[in-house]
Backbone as ProteinMPNN parsed JSONL, in Angstrom:
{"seq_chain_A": "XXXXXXXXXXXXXXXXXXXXXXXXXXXXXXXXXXXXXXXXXXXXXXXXXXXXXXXXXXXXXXXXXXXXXXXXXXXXXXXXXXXXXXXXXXXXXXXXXXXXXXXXXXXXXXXXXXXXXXXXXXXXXXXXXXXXXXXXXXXXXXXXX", "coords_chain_A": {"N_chain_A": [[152.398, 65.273, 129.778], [149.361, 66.553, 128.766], [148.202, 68.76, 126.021], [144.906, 70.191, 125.822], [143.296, 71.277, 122.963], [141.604, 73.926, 122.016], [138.042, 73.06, 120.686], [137.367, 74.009, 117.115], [134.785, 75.797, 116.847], [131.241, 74.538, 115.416], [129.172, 74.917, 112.833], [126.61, 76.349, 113.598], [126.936, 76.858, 116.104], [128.394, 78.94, 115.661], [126.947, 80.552, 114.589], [123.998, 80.88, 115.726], [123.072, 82.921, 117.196], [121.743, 84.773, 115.158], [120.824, 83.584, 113.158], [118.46, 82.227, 114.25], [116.646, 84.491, 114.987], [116.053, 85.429, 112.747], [115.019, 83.217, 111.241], [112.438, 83.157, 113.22], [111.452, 85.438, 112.305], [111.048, 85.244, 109.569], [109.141, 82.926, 109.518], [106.954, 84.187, 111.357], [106.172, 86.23, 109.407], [105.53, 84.341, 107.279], [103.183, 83.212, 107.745], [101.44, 85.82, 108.077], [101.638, 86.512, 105.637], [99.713, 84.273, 104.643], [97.5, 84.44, 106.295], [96.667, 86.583, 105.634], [96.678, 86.373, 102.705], [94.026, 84.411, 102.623], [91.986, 86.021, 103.693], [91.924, 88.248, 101.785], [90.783, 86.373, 99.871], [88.629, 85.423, 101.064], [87.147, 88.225, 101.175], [87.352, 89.053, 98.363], [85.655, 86.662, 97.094], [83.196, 87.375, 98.233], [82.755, 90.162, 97.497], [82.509, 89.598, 94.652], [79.989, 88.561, 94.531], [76.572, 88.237, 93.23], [74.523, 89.631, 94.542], [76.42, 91.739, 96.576], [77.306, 92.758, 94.396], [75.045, 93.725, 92.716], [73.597, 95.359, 94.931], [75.597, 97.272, 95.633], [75.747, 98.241, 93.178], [73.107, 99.239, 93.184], [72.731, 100.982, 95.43], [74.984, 102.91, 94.659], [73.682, 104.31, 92.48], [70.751, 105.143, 93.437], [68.717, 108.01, 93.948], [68.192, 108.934, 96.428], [70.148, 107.714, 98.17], [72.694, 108.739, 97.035], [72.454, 111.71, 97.438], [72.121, 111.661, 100.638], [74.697, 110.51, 100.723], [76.636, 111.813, 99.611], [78.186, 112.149, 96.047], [81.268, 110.625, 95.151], [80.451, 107.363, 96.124], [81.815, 104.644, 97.943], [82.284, 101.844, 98.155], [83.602, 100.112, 101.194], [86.163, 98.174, 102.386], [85.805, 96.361, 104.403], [83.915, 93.973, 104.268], [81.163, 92.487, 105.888], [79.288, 89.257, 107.053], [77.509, 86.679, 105.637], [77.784, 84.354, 102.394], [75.802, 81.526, 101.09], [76.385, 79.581, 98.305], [74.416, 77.197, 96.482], [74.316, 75.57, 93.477], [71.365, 76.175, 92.005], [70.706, 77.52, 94.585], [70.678, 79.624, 97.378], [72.133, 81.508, 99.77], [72.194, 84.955, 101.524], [73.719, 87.258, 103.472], [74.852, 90.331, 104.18], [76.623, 92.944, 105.212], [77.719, 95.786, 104.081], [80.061, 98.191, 104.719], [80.046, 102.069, 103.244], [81.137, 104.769, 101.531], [80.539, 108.291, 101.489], [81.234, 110.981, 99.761], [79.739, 113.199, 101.877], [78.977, 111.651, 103.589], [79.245, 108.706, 105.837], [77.984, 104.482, 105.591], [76.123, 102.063, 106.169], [75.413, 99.388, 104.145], [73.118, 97.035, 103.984], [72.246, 93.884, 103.126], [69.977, 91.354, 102.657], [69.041, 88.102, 101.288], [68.009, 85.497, 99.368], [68.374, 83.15, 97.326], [66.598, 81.592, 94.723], [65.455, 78.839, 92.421], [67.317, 79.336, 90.869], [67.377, 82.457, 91.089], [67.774, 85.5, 93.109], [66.122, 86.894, 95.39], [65.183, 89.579, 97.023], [65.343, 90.387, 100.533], [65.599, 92.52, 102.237], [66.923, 95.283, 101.342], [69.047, 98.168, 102.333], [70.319, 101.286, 103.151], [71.706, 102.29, 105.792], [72.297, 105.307, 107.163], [75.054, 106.981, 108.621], [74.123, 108.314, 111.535], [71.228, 107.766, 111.786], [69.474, 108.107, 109.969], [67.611, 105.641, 107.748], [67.57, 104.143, 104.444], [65.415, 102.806, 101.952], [65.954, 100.502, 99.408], [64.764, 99.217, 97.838], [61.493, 96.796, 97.342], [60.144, 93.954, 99.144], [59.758, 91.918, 97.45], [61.336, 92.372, 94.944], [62.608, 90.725, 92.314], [66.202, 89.233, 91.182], [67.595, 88.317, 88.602], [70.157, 85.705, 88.432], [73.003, 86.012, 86.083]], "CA_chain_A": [[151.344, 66.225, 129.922], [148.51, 66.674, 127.242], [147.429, 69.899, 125.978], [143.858, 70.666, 124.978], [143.403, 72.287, 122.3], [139.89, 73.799, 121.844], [137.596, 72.586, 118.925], [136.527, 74.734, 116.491], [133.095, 76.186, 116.898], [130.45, 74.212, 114.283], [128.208, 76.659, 112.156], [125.157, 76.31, 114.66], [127.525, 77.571, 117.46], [128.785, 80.53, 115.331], [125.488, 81.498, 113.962], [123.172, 80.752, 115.815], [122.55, 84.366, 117.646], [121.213, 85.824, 113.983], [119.954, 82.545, 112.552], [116.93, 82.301, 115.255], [115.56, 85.485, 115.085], [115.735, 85.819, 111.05], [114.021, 82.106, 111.166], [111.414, 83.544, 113.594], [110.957, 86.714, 111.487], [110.461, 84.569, 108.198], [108.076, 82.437, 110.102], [105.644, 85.374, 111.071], [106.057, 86.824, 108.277], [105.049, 83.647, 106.306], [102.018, 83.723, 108.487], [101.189, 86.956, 108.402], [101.098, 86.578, 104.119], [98.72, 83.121, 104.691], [96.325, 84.977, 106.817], [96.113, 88.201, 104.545], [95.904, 85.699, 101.457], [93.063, 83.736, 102.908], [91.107, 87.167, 104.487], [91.557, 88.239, 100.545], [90.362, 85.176, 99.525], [86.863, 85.683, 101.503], [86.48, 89.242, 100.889], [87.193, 88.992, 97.058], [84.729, 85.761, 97.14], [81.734, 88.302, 98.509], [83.056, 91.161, 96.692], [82.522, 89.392, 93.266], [78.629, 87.86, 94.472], [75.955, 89.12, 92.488], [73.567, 90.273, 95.93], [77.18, 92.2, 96.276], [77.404, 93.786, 93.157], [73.789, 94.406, 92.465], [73.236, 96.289, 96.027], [76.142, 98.155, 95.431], [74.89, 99.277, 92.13], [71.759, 99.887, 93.494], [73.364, 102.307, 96.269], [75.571, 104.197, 94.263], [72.806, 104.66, 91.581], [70.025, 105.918, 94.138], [68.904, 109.1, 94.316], [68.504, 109.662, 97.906], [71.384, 107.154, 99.032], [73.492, 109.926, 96.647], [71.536, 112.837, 98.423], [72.594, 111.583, 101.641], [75.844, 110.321, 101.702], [77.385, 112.514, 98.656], [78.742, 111.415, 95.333], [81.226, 108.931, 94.944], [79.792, 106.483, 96.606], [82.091, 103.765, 97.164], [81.921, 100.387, 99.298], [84.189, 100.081, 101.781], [87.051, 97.472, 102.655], [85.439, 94.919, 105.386], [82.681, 93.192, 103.896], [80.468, 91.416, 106.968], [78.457, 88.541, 106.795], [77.795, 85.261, 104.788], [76.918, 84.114, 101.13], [76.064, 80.602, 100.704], [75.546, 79.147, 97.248], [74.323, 75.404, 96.133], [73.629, 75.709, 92.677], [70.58, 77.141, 91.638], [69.873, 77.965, 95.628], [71.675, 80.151, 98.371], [70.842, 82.917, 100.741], [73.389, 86.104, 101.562], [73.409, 87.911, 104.922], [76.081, 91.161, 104.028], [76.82, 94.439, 105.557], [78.7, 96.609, 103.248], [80.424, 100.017, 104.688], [79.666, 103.011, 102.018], [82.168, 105.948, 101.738], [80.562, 109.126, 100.57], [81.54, 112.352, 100.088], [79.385, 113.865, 102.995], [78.483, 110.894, 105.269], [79.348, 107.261, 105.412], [76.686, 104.278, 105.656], [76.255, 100.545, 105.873], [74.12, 98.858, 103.476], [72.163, 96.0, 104.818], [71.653, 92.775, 101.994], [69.665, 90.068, 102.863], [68.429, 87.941, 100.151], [67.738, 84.061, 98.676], [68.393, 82.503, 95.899], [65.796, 80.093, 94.517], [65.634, 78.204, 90.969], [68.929, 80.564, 90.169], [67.149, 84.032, 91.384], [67.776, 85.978, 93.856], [65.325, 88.104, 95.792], [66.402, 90.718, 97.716], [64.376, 90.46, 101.696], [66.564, 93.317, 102.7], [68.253, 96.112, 100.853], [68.908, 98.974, 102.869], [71.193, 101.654, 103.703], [71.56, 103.356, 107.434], [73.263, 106.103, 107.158], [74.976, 107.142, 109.8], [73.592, 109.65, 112.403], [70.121, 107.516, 111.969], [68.518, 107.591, 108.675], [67.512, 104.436, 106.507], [67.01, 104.658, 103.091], [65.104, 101.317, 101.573], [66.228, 100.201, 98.016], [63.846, 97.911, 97.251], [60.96, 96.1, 98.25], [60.54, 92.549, 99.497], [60.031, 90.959, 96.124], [61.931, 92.303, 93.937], [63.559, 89.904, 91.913], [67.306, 89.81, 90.106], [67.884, 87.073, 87.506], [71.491, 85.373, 88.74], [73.113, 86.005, 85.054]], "C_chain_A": [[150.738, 66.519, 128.553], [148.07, 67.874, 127.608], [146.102, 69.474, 125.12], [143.713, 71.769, 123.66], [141.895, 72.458, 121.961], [139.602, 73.675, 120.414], [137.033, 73.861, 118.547], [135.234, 74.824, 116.694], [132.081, 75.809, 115.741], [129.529, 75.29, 113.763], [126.893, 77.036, 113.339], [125.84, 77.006, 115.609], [127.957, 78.696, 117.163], [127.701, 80.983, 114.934], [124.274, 81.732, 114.352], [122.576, 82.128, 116.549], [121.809, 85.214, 116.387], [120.477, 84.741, 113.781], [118.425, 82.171, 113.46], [116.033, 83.25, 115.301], [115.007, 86.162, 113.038], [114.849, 84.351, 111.044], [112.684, 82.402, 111.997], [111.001, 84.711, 112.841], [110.424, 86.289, 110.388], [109.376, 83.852, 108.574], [106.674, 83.253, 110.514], [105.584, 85.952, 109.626], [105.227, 85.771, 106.692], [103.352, 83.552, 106.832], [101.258, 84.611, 108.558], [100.697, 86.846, 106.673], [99.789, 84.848, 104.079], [97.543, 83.687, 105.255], [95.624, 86.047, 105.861], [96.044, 87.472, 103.055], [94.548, 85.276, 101.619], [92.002, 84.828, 103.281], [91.045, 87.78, 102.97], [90.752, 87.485, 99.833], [88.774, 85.541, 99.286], [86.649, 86.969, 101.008], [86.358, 89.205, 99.068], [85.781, 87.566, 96.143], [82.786, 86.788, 97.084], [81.683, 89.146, 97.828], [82.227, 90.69, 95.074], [80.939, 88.451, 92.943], [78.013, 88.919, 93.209], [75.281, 89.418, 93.499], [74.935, 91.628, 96.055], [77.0, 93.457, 95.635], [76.003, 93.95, 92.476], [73.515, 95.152, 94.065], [74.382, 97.277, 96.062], [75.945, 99.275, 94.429], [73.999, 100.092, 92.398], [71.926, 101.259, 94.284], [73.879, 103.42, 95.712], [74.703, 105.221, 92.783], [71.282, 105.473, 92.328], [70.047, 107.213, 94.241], [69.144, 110.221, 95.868], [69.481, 109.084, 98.584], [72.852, 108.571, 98.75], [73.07, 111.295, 97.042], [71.824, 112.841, 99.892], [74.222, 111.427, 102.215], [76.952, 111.326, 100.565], [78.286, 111.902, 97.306], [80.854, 111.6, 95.662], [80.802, 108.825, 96.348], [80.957, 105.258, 96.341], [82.556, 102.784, 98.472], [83.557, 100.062, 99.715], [84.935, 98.368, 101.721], [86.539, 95.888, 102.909], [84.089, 94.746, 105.868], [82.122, 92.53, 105.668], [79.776, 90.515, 106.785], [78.934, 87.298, 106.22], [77.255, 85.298, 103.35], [76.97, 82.445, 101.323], [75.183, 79.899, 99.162], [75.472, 77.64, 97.018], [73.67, 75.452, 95.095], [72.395, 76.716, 92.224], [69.64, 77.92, 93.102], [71.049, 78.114, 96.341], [70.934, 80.922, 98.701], [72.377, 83.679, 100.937], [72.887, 87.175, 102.688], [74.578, 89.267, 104.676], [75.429, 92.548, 104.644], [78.145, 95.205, 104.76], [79.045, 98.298, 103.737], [80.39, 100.481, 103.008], [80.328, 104.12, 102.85], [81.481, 106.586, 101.039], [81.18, 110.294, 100.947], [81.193, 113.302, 101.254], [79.193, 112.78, 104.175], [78.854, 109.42, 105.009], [77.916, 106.72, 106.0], [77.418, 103.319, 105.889], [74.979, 100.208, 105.335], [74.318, 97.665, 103.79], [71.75, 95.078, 103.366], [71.111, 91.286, 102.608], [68.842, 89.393, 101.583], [68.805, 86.557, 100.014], [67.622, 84.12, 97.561], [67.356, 81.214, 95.521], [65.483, 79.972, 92.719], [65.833, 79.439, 90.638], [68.488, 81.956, 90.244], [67.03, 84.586, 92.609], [66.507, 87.357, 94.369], [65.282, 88.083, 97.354], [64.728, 90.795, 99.171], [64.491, 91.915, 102.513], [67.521, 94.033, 102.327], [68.099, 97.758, 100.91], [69.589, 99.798, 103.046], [70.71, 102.336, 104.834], [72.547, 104.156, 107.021], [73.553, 106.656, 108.548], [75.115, 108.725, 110.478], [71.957, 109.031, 111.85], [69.225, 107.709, 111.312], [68.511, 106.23, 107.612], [66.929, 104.814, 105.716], [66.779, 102.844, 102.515], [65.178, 101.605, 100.124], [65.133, 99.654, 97.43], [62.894, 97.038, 97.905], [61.018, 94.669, 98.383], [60.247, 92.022, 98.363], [60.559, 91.313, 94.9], [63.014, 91.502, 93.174], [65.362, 90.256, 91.164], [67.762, 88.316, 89.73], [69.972, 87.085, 87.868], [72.425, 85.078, 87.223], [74.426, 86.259, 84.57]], "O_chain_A": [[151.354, 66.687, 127.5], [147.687, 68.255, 128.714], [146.077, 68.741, 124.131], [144.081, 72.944, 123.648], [141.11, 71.546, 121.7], [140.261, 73.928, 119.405], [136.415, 74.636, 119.276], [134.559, 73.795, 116.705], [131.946, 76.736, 114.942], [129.265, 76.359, 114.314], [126.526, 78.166, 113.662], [125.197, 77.968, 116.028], [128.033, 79.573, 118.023], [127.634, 82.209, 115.019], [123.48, 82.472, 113.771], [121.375, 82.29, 116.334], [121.312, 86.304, 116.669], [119.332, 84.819, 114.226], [117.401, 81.85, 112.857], [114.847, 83.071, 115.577], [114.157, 86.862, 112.486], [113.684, 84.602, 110.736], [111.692, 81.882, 111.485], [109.775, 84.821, 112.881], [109.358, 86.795, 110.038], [108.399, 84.13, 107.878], [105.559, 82.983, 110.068], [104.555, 85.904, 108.952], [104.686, 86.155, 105.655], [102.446, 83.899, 106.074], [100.203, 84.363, 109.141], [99.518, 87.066, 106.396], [99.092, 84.753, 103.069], [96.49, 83.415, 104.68], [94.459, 86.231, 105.508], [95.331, 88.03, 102.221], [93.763, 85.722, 100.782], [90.873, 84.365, 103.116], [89.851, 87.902, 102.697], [89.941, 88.054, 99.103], [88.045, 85.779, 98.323], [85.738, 86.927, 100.18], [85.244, 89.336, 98.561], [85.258, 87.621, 95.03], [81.802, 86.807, 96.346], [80.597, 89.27, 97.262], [81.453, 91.46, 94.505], [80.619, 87.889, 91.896], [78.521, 89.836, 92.564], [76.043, 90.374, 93.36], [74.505, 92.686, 95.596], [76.715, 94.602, 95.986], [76.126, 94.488, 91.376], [72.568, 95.843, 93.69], [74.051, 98.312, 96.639], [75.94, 100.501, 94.538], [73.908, 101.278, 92.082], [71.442, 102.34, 93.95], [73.555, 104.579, 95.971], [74.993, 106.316, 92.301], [70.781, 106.389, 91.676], [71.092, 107.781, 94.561], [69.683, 111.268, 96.227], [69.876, 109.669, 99.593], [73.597, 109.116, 99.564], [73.939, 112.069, 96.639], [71.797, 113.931, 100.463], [74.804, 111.799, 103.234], [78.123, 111.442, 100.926], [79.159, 111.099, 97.635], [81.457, 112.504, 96.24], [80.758, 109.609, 97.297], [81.204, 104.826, 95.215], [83.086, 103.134, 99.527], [84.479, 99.837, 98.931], [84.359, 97.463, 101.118], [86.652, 94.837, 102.277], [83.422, 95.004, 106.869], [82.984, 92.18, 106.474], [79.14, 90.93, 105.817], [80.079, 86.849, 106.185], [76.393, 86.122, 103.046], [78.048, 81.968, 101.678], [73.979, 79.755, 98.95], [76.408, 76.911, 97.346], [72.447, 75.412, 95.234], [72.562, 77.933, 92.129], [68.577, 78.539, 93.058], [72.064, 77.42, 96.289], [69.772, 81.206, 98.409], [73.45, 83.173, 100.609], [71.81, 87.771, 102.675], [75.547, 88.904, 105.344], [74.297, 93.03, 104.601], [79.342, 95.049, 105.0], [78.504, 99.314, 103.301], [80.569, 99.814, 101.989], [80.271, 104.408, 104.046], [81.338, 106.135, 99.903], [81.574, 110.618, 102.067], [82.033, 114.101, 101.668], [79.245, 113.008, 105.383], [78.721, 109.004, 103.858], [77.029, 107.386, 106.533], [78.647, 103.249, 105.918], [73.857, 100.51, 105.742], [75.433, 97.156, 103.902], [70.968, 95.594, 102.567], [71.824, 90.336, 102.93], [68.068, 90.093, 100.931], [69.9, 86.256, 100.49], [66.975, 84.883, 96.842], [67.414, 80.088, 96.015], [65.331, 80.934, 91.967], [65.078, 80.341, 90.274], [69.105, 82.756, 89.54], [66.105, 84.15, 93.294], [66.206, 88.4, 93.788], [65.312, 87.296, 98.3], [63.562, 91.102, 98.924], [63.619, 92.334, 103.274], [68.697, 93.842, 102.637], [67.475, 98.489, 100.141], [70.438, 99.041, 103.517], [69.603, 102.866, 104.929], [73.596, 103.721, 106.547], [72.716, 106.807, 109.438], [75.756, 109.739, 110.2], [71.304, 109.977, 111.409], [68.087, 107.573, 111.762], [69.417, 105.983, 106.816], [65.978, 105.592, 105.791], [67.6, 101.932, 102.604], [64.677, 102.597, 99.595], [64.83, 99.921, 96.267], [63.247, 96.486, 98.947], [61.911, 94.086, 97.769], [61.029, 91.073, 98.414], [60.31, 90.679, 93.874], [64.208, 91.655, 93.432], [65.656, 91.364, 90.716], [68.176, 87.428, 90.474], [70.788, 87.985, 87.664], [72.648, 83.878, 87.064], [74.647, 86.269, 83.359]]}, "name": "protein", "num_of_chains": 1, "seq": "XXXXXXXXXXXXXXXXXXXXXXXXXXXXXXXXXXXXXXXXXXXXXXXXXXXXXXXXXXXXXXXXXXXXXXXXXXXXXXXXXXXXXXXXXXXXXXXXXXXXXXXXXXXXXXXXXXXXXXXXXXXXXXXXXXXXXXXXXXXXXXXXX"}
């Protein structure tokens, strides 16, 4: 008569109740930092245009945008829109939330780039509860510098 004797349990068979859900946790989690790199990525991309950072200027330097929405003035999180540049030519479609002190807004940038200057078709804020305040008119230029 033969006895069995049972085999030892290999590491996969002792571990595997923790090892699956810490390998699925590292897995979102690596995911989760690829998405929020890449969503940085784009916003710091638009963030750092010049249409951007000249309509922001322009906003928080206004007298009636600062009359309406209250000082600071200061551009919100989640940029909207597109920029595309090709050298000395691009165009820029953005909606920028604006945090002020009394009221928030969204400023409105539309604008082309042509032999390396941008001019601005569209730079607007709505404030909200239904006033627009216009920055600028349709040809004003800004040297891409």
């Amino acid at each position: 008569m033969s006895t069995h004797v049972p085999a030892h349990p290999n590491w996969w068979q002792r571990n595997w109740k923790w090892f699956v859900p810490v390998l699925a946790a590292l897995l979102l989690a690596l995911f989760a930092a690829f998405v929020f790199g890449m969503v940085a990525l784009i916003f710091g991309a638009l963030k750092s245009s010049t249409p951007y950072q000249h309509a922001v200027t322009r906003a928080q330097t206004d007298p009636a945008v600062v009359a309406a929405l209250g000082e600071p003035i200061r551009a919100g999180w989640f940029v909207q829109g597109n920029i595309g540049v090709d050298g000395a030519s691009g165009e820029a479609d953005l909606a920028i939330p604006l945090d002020g002190a009394h009221a928030d807004g969204t400023l409105y940038v539309v604008a082309e780039k042509r032999a390396g200057e941008w001019r601005y078709e569209t730079l607007a804020v709505n404030v909200d509860g239904g006033e627009r305040i216009v920055l600028v008119d349709e040809t004003s230029p800004t040297s891409d510098r």
